[in-house]
Every structure is written in C-alpha cells, then in structure tokens.
mmCIF file of C-alpha atoms in Angstrom:
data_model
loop_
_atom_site.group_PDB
_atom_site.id
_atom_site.type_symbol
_atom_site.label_atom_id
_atom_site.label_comp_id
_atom_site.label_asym_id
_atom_site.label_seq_id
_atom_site.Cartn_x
_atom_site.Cartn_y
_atom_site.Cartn_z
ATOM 1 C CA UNK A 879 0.000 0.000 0.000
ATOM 2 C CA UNK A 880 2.360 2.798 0.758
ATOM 3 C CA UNK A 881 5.492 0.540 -0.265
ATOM 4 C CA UNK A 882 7.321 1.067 3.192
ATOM 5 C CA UNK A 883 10.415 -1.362 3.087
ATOM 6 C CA UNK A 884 12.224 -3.297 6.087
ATOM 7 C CA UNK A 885 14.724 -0.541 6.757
ATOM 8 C CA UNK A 886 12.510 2.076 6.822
ATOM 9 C CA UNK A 887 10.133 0.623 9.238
ATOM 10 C CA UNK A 888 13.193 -0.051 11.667
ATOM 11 C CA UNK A 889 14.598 3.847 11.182
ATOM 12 C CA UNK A 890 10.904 4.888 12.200
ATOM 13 C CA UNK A 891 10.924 2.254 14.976
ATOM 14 C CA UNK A 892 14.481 3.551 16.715
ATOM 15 C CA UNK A 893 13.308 7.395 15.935
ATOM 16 C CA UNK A 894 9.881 6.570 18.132
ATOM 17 C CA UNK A 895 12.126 4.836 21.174
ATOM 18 C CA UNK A 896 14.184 7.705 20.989
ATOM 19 C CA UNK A 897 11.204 10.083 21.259
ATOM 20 C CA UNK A 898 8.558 8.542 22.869
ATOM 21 C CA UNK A 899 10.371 6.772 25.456
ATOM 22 C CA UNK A 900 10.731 2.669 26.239
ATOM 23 C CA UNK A 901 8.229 2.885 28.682
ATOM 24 C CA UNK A 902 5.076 4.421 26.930
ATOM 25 C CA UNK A 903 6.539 3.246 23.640
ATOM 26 C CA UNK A 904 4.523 -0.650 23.976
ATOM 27 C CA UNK A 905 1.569 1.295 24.632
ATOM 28 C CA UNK A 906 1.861 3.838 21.777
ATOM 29 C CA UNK A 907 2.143 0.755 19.298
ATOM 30 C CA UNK A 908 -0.832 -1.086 20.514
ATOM 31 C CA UNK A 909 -2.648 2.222 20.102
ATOM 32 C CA UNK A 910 -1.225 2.749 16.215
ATOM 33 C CA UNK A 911 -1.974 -0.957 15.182
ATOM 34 C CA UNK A 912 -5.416 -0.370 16.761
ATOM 35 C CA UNK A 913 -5.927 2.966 14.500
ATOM 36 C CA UNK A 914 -4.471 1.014 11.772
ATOM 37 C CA UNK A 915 -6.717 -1.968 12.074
ATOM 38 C CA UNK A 916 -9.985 0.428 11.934
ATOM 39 C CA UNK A 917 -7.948 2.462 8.838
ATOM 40 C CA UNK A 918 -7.821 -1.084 7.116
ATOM 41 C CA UNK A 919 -11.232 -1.788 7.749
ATOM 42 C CA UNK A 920 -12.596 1.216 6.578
ATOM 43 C CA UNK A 921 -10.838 1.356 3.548
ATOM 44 C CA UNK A 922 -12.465 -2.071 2.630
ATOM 45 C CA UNK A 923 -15.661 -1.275 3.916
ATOM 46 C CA UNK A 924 -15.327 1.939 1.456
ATOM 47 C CA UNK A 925 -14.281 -0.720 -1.203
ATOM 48 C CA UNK A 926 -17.212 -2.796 -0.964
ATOM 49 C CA UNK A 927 -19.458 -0.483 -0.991
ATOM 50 C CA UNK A 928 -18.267 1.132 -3.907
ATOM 51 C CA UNK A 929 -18.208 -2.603 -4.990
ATOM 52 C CA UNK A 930 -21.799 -2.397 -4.321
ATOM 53 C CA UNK A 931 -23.114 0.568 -5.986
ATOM 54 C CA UNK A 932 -21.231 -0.467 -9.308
ATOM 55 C CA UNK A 933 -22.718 -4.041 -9.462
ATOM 56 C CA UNK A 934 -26.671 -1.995 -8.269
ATOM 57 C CA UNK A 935 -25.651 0.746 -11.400
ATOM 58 C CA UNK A 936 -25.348 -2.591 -13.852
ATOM 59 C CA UNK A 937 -28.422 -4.269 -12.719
ATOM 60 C CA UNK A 938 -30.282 -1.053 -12.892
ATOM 61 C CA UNK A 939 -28.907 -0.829 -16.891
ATOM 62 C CA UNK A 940 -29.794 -4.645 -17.245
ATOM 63 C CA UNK A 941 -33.657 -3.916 -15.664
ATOM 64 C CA UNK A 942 -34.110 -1.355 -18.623
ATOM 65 C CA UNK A 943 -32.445 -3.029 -21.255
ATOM 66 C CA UNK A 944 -35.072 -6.230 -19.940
ATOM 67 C CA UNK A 945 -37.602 -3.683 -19.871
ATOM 68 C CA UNK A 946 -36.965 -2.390 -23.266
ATOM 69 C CA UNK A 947 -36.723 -5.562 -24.898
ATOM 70 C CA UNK A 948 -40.101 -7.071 -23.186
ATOM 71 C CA UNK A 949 -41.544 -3.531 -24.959
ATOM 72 C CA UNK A 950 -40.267 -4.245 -28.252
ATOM 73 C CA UNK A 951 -41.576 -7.661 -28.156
ATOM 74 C CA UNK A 952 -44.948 -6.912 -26.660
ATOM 75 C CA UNK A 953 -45.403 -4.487 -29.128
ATOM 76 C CA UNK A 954 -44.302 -6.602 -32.179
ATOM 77 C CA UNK A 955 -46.996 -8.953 -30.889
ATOM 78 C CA UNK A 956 -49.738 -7.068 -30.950
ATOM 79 C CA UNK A 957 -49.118 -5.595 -33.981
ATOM 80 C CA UNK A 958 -48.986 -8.817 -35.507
ATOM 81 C CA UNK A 959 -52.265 -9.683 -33.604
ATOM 82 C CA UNK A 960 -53.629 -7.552 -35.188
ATOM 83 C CA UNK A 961 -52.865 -8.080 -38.851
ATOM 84 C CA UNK A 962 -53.737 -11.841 -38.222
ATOM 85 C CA UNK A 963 -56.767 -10.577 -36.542
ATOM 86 C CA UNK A 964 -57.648 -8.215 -39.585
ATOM 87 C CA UNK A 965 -56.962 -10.932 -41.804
ATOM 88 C CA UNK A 966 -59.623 -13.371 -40.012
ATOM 89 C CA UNK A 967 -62.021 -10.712 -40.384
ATOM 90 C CA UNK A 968 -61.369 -10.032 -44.380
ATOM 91 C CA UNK A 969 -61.468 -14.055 -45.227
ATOM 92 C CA UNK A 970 -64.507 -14.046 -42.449
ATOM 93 C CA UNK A 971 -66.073 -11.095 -44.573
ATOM 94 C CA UNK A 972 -65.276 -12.826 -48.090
ATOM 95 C CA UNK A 973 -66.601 -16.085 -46.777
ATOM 96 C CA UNK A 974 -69.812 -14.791 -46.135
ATOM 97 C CA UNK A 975 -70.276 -12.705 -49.264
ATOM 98 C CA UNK A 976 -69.782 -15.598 -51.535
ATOM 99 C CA UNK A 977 -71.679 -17.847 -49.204
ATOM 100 C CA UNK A 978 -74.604 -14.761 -49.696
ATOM 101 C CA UNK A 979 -73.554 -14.863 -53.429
ATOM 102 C CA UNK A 980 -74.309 -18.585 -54.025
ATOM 103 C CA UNK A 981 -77.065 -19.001 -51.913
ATOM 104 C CA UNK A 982 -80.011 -18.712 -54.241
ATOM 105 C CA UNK A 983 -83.521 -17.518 -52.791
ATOM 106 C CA UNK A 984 -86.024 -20.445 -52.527
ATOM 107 C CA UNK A 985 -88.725 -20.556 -54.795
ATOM 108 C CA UNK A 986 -92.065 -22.290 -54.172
ATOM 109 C CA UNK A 987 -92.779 -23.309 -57.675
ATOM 110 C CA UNK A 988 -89.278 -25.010 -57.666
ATOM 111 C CA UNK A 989 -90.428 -26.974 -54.217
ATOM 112 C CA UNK A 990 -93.021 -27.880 -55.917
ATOM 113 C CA UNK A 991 -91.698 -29.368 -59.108
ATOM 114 C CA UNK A 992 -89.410 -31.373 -57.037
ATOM 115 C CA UNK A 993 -92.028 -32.847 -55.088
ATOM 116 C CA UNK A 994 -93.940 -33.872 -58.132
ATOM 117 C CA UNK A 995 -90.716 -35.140 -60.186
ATOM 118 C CA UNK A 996 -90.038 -37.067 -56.586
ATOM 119 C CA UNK A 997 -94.023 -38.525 -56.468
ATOM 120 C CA UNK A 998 -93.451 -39.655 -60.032
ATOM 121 C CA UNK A 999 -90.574 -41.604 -59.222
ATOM 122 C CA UNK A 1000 -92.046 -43.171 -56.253
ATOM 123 C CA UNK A 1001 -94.635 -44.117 -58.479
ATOM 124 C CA UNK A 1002 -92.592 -45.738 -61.178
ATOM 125 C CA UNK A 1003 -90.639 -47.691 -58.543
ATOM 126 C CA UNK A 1004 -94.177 -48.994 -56.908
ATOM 127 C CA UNK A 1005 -94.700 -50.453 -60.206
ATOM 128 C CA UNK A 1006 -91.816 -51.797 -61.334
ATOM 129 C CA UNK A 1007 -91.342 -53.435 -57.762
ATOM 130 C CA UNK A 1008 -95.563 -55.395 -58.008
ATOM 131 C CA UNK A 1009 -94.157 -56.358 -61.365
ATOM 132 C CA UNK A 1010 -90.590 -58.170 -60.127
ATOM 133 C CA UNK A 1011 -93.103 -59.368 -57.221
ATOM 134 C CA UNK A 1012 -95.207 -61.149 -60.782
ATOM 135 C CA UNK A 1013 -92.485 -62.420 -62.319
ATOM 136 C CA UNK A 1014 -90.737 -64.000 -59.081
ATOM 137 C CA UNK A 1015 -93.965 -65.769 -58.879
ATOM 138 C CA UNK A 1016 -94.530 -66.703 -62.340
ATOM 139 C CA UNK A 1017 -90.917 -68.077 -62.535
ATOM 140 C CA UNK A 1018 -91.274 -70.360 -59.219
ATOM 141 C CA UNK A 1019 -94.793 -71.592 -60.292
ATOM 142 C CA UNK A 1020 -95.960 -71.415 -57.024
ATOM 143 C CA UNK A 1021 -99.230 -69.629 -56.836
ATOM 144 C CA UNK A 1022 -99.852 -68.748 -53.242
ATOM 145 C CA UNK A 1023 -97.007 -66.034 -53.095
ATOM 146 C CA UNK A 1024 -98.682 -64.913 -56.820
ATOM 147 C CA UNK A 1025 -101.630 -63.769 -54.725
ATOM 148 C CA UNK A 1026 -99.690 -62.009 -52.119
ATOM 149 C CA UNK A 1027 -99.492 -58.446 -53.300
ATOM 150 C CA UNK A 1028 -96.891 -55.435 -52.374
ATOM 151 C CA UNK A 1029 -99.408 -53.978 -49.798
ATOM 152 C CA UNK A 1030 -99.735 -57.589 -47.779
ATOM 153 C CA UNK A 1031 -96.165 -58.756 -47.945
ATOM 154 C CA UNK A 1032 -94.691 -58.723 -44.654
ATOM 155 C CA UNK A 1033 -91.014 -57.757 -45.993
ATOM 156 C CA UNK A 1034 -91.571 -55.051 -47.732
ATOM 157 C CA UNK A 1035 -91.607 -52.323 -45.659
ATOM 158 C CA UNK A 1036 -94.903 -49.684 -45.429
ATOM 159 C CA UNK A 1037 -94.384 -45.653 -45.338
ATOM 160 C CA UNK A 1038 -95.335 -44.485 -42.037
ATOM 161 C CA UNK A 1039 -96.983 -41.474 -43.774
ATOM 162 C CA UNK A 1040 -99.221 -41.129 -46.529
ATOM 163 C CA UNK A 1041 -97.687 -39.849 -49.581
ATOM 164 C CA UNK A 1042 -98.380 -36.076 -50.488
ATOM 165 C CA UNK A 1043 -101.379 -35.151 -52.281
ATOM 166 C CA UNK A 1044 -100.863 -35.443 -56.035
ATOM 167 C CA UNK A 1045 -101.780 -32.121 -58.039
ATOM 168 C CA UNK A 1046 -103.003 -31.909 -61.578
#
C-alpha cells in the first residue's frame, strides 16, 4: 500500500524509542496498530461499498435493457395480432359474401316441381317393384305367393306417412 520497506520501518521504529520513550513506547504501538486496524477496515468497507453501488448501477442498466426488450416484443406482438386478426375478419367477410352470393332464394314453384318429379318416381318404382313381385312368382310356379301383393307382404316395408297429395 504505501510501499514502506524493512529498513525504513526499523529507522521509524528507533526514531519513536528515541522520542517517545521505552516505557510508553509498547503502549503507543498497541494504540497505532489499533488505529491502523480500523484504517484497514474502513478502507475495505469503502471498497465494498463502492463494490456495491457499481454491481446496483449494472443491474439497474440490465432492468431497462429487460424492460426495453419485453416492450419491443410486446409491441411486435400485438401488432402482428392484429394483422392476423384483420386478416380473419377479411377471409370471415369474403366467406360470407360468396356464401350470400351462391345461396339462391327459394322458390315455391321449384319446391313444388321437385315434389312432383319425386311422387313420379315413387310411383314408377311402386310399379316396377308389383311387377318383379309377378315375375318372381310366375318363374317359381308357385301360386300362393302370386296372390300375395306389395301392400300384404310382410317384408316389404310400409311408409309411415301417406304420400303427399298429387296435383293436376
């Protein structure tokens, strides 16, 4: 610390016996290692504080820097919230114009076509089914099931509800 060699510590030491005296002279040393003792640990109390404050000052840049970044990246998120959010509402939007596009307003008289077309049909199919019913029982030559018609044959299976008026 102050670069104090051998010799120059016993000069001082034969100057103080001199001065001081060999009887107060123990005392006088216990007192100066005591002062330097508390001088010593001052000095590193001083250092560790400064110690201290440096290593606080860093964290305190580190916390903003942190805080900066987090920012930045909670702001680059929501922004690109957003444009995914505005682009689910544009495809949302375009969905539902050409689903309004291609839906076609009902019309009655088409309903009603259909339902005839689809009565015609079940009519055709009535009587092509009694006439597979004939010719099953004209091919076995058995006459009992000959007699059995479409309405009384157990397997086939009946509507449960009338069929729909037929119009003109």
């Amino acid at each position: 610390m102050f670069d104090i060699g051998f010799s120059e510590i016993l000069i001082i030491a034969i100057v103080a016996l001199v001065v001081i005296g060999p009887e107060r002279l123990p005392r006088v040393a216990r007192t100066v290692g005591h002062l330097i003792g508390r001088f010593q640990r001052y000095a590193t109390q001083v250092k560790s504080d400064i110690s201290r404050e440096m290593q606080l000052e860093d964290l305190k840049k580190m916390q903003a820097e942190v805080a900066a970044a987090a920012s930045n990246l909670q702001t680059s998120i929501t922004s690109e919230m957003a444009a995914v959010q505005s682009q689910v509402n544009e495809t949302a939007q375009e969905v539902e114009s050409q689903a309004k596009e291609n839906l076609e307003p009902l019309d009655a008289g088409r309903l009603e076509a259909a339902a005839h077309d689809v009565e015609r049909e079940m009519a055709r199919m009535e009587a092509e089914l009694s006439r597979s019913y004939e010719a099953e029982a004209l091919a076995s030559h058995d006459t009992a099931p000959a007699l059995v018609t479409r309405e009384e044959d157990p397997s086939v299976p009946r509507p449960t509800t009338p069929p729909p008026p037929r119009s003109a």
